[in-house]
mmCIF file of C-alpha atoms in Angstrom:
data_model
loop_
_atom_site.group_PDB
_atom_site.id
_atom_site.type_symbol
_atom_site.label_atom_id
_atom_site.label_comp_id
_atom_site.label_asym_id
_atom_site.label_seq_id
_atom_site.Cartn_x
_atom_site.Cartn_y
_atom_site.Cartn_z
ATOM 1 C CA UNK A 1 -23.772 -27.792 0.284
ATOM 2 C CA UNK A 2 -25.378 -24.387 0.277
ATOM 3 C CA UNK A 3 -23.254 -23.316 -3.607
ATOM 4 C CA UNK A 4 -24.514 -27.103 -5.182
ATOM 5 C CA UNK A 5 -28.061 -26.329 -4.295
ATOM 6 C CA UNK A 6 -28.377 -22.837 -5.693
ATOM 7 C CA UNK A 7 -26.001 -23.477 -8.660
ATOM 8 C CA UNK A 8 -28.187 -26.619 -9.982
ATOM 9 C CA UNK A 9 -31.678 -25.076 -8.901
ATOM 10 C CA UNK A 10 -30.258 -22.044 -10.884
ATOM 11 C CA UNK A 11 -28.756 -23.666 -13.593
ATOM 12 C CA UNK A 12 -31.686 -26.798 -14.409
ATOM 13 C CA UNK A 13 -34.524 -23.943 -13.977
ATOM 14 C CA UNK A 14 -33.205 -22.363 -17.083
ATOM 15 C CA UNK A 15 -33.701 -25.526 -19.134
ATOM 16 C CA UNK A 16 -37.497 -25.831 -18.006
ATOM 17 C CA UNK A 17 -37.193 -29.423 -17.182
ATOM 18 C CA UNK A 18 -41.556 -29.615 -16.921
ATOM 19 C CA UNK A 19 -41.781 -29.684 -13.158
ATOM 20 C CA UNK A 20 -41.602 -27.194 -10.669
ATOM 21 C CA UNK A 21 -38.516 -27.112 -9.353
ATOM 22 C CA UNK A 22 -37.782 -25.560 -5.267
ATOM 23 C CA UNK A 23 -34.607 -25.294 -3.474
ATOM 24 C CA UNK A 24 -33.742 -25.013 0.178
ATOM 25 C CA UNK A 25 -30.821 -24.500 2.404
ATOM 26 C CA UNK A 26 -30.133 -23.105 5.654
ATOM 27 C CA UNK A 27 -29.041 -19.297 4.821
ATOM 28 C CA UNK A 28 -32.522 -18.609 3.946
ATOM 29 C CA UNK A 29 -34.712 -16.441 5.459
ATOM 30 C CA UNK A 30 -37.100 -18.381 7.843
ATOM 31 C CA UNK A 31 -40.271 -17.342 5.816
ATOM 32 C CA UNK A 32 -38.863 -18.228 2.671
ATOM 33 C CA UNK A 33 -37.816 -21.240 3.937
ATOM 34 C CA UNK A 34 -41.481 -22.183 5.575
ATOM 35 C CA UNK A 35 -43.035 -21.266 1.799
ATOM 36 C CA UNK A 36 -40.728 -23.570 -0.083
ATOM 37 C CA UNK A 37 -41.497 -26.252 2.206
ATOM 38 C CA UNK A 38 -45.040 -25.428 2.166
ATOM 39 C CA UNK A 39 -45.181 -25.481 -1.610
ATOM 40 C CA UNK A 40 -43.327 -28.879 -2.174
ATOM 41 C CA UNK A 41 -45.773 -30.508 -0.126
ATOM 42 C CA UNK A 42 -49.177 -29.286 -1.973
ATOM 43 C CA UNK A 43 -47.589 -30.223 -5.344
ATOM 44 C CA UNK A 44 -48.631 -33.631 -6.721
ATOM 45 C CA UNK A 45 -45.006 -33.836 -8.543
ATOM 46 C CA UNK A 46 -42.005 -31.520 -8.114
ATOM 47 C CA UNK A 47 -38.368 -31.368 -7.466
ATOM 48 C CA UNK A 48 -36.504 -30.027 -4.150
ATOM 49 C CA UNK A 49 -32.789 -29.013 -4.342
ATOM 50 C CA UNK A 50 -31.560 -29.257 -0.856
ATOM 51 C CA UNK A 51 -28.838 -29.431 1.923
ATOM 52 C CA UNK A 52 -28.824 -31.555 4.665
ATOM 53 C CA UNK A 53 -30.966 -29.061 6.586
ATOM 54 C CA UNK A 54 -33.542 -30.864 4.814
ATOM 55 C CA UNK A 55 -32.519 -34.308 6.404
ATOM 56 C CA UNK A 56 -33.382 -33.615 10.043
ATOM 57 C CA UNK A 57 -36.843 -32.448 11.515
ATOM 58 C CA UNK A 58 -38.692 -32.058 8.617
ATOM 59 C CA UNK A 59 -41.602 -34.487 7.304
ATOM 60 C CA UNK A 60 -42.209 -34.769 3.827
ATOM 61 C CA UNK A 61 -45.345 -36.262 3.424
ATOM 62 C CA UNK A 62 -44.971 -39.022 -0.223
ATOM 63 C CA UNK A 63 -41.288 -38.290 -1.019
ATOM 64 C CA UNK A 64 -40.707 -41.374 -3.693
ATOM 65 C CA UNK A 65 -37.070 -40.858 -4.548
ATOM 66 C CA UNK A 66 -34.063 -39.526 -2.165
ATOM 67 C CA UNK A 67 -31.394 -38.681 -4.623
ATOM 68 C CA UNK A 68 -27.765 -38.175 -3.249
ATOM 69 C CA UNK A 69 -25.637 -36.541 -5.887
ATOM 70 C CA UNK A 70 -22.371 -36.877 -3.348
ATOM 71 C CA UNK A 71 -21.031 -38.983 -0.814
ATOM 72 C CA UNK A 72 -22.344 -38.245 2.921
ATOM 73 C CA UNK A 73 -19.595 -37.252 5.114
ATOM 74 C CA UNK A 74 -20.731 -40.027 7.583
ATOM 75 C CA UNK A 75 -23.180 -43.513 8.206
ATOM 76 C CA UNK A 76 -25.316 -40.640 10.508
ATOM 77 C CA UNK A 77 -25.974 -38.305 7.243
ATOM 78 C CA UNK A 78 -26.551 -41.304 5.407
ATOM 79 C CA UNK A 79 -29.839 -42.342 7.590
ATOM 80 C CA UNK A 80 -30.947 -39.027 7.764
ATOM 81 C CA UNK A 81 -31.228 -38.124 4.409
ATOM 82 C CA UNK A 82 -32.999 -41.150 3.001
ATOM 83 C CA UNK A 83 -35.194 -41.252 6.163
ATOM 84 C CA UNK A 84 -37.042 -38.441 4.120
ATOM 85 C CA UNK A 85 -38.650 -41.093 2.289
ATOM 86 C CA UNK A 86 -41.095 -44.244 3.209
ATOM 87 C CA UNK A 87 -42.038 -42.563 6.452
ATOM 88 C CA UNK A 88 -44.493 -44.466 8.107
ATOM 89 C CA UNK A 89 -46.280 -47.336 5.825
ATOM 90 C CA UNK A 90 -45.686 -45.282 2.269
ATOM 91 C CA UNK A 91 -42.897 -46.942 -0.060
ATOM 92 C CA UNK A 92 -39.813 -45.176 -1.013
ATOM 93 C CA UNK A 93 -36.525 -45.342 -3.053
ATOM 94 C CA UNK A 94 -32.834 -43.531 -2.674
ATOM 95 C CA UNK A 95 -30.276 -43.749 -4.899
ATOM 96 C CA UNK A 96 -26.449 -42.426 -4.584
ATOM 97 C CA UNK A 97 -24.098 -41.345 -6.692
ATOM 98 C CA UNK A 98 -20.308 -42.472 -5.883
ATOM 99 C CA UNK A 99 -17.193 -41.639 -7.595
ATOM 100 C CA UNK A 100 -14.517 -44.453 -7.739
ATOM 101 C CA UNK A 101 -12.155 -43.682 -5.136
ATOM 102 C CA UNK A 102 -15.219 -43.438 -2.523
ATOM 103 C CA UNK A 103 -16.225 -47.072 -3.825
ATOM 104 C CA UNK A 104 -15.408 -48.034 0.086
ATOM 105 C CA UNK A 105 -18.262 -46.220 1.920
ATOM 106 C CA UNK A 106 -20.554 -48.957 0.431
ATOM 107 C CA UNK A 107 -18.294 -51.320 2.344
ATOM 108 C CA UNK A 108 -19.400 -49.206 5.516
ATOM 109 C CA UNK A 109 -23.234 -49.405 4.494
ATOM 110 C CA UNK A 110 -22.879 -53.035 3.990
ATOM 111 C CA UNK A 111 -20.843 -53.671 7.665
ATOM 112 C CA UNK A 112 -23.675 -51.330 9.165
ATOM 113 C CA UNK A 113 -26.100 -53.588 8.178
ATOM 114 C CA UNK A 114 -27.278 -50.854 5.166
ATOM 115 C CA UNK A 115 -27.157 -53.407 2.116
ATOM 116 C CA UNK A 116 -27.189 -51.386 -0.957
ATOM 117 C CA UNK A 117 -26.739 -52.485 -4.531
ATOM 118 C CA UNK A 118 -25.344 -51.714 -7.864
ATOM 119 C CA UNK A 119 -27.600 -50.281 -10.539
ATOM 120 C CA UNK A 120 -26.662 -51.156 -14.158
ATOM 121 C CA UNK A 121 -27.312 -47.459 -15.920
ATOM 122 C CA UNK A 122 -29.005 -47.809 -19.717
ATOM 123 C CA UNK A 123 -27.019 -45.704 -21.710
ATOM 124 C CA UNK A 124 -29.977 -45.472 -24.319
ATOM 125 C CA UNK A 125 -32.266 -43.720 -21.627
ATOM 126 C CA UNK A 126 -29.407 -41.252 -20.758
ATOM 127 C CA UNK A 127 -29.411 -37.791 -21.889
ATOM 128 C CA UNK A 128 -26.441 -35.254 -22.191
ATOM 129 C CA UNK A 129 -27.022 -31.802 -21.248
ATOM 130 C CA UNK A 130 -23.302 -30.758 -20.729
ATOM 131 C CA UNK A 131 -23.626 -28.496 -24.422
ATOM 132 C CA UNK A 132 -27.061 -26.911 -22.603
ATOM 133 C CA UNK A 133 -25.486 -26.287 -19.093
ATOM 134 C CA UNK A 134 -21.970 -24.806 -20.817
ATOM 135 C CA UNK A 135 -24.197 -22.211 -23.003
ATOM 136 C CA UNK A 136 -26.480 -21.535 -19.955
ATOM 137 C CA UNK A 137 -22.745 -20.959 -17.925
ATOM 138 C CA UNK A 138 -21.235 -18.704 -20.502
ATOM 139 C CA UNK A 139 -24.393 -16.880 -20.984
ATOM 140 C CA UNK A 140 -24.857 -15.956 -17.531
ATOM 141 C CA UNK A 141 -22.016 -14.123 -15.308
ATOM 142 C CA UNK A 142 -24.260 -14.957 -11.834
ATOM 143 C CA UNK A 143 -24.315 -19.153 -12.829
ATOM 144 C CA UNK A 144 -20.833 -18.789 -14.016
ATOM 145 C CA UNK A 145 -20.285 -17.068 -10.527
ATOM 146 C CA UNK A 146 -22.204 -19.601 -8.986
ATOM 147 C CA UNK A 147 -20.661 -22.716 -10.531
ATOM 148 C CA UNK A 148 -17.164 -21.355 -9.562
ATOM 149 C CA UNK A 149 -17.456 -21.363 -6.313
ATOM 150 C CA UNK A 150 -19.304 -24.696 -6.117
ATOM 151 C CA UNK A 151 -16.406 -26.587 -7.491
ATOM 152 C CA UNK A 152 -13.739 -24.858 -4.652
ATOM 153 C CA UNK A 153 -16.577 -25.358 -1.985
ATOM 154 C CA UNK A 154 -16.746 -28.737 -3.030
ATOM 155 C CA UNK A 155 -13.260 -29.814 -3.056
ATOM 156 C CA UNK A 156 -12.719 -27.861 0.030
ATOM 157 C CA UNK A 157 -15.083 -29.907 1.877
ATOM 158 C CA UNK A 158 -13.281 -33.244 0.509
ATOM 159 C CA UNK A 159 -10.223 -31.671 1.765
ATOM 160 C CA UNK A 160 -11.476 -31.154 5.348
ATOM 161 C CA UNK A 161 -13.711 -34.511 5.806
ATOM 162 C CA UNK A 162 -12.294 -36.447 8.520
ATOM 163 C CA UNK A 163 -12.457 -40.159 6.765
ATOM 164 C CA UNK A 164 -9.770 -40.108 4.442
ATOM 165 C CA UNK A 165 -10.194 -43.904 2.928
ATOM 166 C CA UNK A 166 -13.370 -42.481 1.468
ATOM 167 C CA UNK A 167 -12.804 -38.642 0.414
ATOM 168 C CA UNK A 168 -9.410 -38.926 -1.356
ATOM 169 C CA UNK A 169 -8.643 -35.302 -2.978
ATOM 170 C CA UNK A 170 -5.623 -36.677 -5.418
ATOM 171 C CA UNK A 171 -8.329 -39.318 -7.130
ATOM 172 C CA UNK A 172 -10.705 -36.511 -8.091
ATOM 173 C CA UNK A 173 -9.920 -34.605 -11.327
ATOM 174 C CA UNK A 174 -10.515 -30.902 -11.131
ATOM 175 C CA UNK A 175 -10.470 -30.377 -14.762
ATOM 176 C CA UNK A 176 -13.466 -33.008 -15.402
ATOM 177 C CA UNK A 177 -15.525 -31.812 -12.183
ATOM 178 C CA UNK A 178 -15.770 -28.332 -13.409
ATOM 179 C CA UNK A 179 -16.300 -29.585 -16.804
ATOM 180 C CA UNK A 180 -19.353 -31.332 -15.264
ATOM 181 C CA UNK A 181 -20.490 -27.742 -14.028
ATOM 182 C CA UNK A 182 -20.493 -26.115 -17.512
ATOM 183 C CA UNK A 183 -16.962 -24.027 -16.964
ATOM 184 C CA UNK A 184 -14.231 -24.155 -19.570
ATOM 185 C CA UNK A 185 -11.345 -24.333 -16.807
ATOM 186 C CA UNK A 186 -10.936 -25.119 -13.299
ATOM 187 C CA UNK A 187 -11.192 -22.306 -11.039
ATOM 188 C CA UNK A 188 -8.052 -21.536 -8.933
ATOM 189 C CA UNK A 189 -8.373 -23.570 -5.713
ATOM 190 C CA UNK A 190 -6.226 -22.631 -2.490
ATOM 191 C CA UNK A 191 -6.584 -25.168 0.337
ATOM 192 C CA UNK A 192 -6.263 -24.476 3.905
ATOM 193 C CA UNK A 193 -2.827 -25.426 5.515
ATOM 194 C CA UNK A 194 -2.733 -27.883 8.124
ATOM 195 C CA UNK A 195 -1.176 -26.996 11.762
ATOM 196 C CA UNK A 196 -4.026 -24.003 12.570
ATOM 197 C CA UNK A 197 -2.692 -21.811 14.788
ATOM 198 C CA UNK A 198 0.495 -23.076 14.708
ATOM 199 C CA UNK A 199 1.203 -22.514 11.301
ATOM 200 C CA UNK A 200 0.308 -19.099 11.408
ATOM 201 C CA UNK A 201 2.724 -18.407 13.949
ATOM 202 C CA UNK A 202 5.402 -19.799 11.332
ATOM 203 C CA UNK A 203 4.019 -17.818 8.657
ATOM 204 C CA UNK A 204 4.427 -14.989 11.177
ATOM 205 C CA UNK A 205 7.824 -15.406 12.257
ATOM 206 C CA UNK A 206 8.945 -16.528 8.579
ATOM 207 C CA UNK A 207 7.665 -13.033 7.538
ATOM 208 C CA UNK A 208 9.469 -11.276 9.945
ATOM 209 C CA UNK A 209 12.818 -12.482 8.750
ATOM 210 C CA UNK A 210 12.202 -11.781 5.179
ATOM 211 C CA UNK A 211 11.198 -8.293 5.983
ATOM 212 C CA UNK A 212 14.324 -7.958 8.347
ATOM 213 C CA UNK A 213 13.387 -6.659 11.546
ATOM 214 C CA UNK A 214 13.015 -8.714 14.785
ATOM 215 C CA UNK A 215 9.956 -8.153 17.150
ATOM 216 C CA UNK A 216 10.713 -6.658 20.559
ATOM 217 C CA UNK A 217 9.566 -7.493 24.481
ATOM 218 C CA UNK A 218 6.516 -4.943 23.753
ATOM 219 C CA UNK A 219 4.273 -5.419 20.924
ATOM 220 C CA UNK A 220 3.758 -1.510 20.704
ATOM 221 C CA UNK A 221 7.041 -0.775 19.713
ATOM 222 C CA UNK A 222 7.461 -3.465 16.392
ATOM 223 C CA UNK A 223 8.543 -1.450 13.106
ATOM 224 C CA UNK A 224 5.908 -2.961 11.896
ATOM 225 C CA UNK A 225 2.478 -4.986 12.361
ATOM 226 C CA UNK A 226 2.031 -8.477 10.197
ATOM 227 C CA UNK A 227 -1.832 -9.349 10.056
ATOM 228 C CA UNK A 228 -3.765 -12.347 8.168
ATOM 229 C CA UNK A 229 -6.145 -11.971 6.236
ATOM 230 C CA UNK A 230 -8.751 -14.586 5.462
ATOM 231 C CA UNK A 231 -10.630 -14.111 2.232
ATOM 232 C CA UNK A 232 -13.417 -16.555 1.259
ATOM 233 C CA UNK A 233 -10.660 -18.178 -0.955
ATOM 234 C CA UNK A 234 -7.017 -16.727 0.053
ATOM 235 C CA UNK A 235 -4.834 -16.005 3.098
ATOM 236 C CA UNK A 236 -2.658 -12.752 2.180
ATOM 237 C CA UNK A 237 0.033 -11.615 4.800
ATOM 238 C CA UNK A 238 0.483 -7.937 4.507
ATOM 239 C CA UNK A 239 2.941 -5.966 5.880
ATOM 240 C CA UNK A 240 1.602 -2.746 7.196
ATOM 241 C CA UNK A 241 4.220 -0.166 7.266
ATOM 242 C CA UNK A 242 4.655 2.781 9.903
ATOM 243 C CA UNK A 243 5.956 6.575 9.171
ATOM 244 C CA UNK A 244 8.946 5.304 11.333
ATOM 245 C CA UNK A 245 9.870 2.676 8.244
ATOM 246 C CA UNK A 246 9.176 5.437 5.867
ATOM 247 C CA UNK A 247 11.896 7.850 7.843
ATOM 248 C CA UNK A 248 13.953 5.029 8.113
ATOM 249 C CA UNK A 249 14.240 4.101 4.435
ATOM 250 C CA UNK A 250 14.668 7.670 3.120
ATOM 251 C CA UNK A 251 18.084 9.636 2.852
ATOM 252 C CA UNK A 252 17.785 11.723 5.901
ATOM 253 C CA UNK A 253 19.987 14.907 4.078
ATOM 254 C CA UNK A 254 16.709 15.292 1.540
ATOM 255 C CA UNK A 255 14.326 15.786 5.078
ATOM 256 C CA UNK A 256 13.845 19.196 6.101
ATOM 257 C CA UNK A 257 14.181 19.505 9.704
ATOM 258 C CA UNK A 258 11.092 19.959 11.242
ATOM 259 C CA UNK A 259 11.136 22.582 14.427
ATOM 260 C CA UNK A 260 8.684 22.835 17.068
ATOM 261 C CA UNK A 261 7.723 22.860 20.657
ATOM 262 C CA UNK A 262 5.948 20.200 22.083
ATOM 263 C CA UNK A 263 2.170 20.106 22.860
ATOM 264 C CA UNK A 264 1.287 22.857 21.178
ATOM 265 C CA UNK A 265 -1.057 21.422 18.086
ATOM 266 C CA UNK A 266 -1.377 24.829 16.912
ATOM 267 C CA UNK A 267 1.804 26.822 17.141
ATOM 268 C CA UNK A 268 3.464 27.397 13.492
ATOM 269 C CA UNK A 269 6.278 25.015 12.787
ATOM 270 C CA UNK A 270 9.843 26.761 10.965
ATOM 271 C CA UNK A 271 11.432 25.004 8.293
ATOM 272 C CA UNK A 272 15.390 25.054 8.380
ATOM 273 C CA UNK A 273 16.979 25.087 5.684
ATOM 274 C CA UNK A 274 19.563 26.949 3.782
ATOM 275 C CA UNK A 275 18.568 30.221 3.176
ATOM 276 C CA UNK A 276 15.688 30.436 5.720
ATOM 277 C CA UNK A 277 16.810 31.475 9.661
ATOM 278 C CA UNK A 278 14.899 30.891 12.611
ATOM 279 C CA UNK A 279 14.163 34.535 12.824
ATOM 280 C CA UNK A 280 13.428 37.082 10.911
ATOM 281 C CA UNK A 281 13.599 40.828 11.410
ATOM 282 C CA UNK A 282 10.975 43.075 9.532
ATOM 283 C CA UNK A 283 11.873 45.552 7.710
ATOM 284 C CA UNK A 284 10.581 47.314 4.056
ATOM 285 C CA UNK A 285 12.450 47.072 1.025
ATOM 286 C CA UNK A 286 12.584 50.127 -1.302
ATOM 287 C CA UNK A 287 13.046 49.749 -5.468
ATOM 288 C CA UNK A 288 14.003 52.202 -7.871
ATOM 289 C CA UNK A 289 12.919 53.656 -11.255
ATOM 290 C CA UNK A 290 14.595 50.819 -12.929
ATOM 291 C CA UNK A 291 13.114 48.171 -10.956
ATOM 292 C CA UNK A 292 16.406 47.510 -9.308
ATOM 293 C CA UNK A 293 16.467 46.615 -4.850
ATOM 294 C CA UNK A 294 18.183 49.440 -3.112
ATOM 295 C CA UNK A 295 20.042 47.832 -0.384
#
């Protein structure tokens, strides 16, 4: 996932691990993209961040370790991603990271014919950098940024993978994944309803009755319009309101009446109201010493 890649490349380059480190995903530019490939391949040792654009079509020439940090959507991804390494007669490892509740795509690998085993991890050889990547978060608003919106990409993309006995959203804890990514609190996460287009026509017509006006035969003349919005993270329904409403909802005794004649843009408009007439003779007015209007 395109947010994974450039929050750890961001995020692990800041603590200067002693290798060079690369990233690449699909959004980037097609030169860019050609360098960082370019430059992984001339280094003896060094450490690519990527998406599965990675797994298909290119060759890495020596890759000794595939390293899956989630669970591929499919058997398909699977392949493709540690087919990076041993190409041809060169040796090559992958390891994968599972959580608990997706303990049942090994079953899968093993039924496929894909044995793969346990490894025992040495706690003694492990090393912590949770306190490093939370200071590196806080310190930096574009990481922080970054890590935000990897945790709601990443749970969004549980929520939408098809094989639900492997990607189960209710075993994951939000509050320990973003943990993970060096934020204090879980970002606010809004999931896509089910029922597409369907259940936008019921958040249409639901709308309509709380606002309470019904739509007519022609769509021209509605009161007014309901659109959806679709943010990278919310859908808003707003209710866009027409000078018709605005009449409508104001005490018609406190509105001048407006007088004119029709399609003429230009032509001065009279006001009625009391005191003013729709004509008006001219005449002069005369004062007196004192200051007083001779009528």
């Amino acid at each position: 996932m395109v947010r994974q890649v450039r929050f750890f490349y961001e995020a692990l380059r800041r603590m200067r691990p002693g290798i060079p480190l690369l990233h690449l995903f699909g959004r980037m530019k097609l030169q860019k993209r050609t360098s960082t490939y370019a430059d992984f391949c001339k280094n003896k040792a060094a450490c690519l961040f990527a998406t599965d654009v990675a797994s298909r079509g290119l060759d890495f020439p020596a890759v000794d370790w595939v390293v899956q940090v989630d669970c591929p959507e499919s058997l398909a991804t699977y392949i493709h991603r540690v087919g990076r390494t041993a190409r041809y007669t060169s040796a090559g490892k992958a390891t994968l990271f599972l959580l608990r509740s997706e303990s049942e795509f090994v079953g899968q690998l093993n039924a496929s014919k894909l044995p793969a085993k346990k490894m025992a991890v040495k706690r003694n050889k492990m090393l912590d950098i949770t306190p490093k990547l939370e200071s590196i978060v806080a310190a930096n608003t574009d990481v922080k940024h970054l890590a935000q919106r990897a945790v709601v990409s990443y749970l969004k993309a549980v929520h939408l993978f098809a094989d639900k006995e492997v990607f189960n959203l209710r075993e994951i804890d939000i509050g320990k994944l973003a943990h993970s990514y060096g934020l204090p609190s879980a970002p606010r996460v809004k999931f896509p309803a089910a029922g597409g287009i369907k259940a936008i026509k019921v958040a249409k017509v639901k709308a309509q009755n709380e606002f309470g006006y019904v739509p007519r035969k022609n769509e021209n003349d509605l009161r007014g319009k309901i659109e959806l919005e679709q943010d990278d993270d919310e859908d808003l329904l707003r209710v866009k309101r027409t000078a018709r409403d605005l009449l409508d909802d104001t005490n018609a005794s406190e509105i001048p009446r407006i007088v004119g004649s029709p399609g003429r843009t230009k032509e001065k408009l009279k006001i009625l109201s009391s005191g003013v007439t729709r004509k008006t003779e001219a005449r002069h007015v005369q004062f007196d010493e004192s200051g007083e209007r001779n009528l």
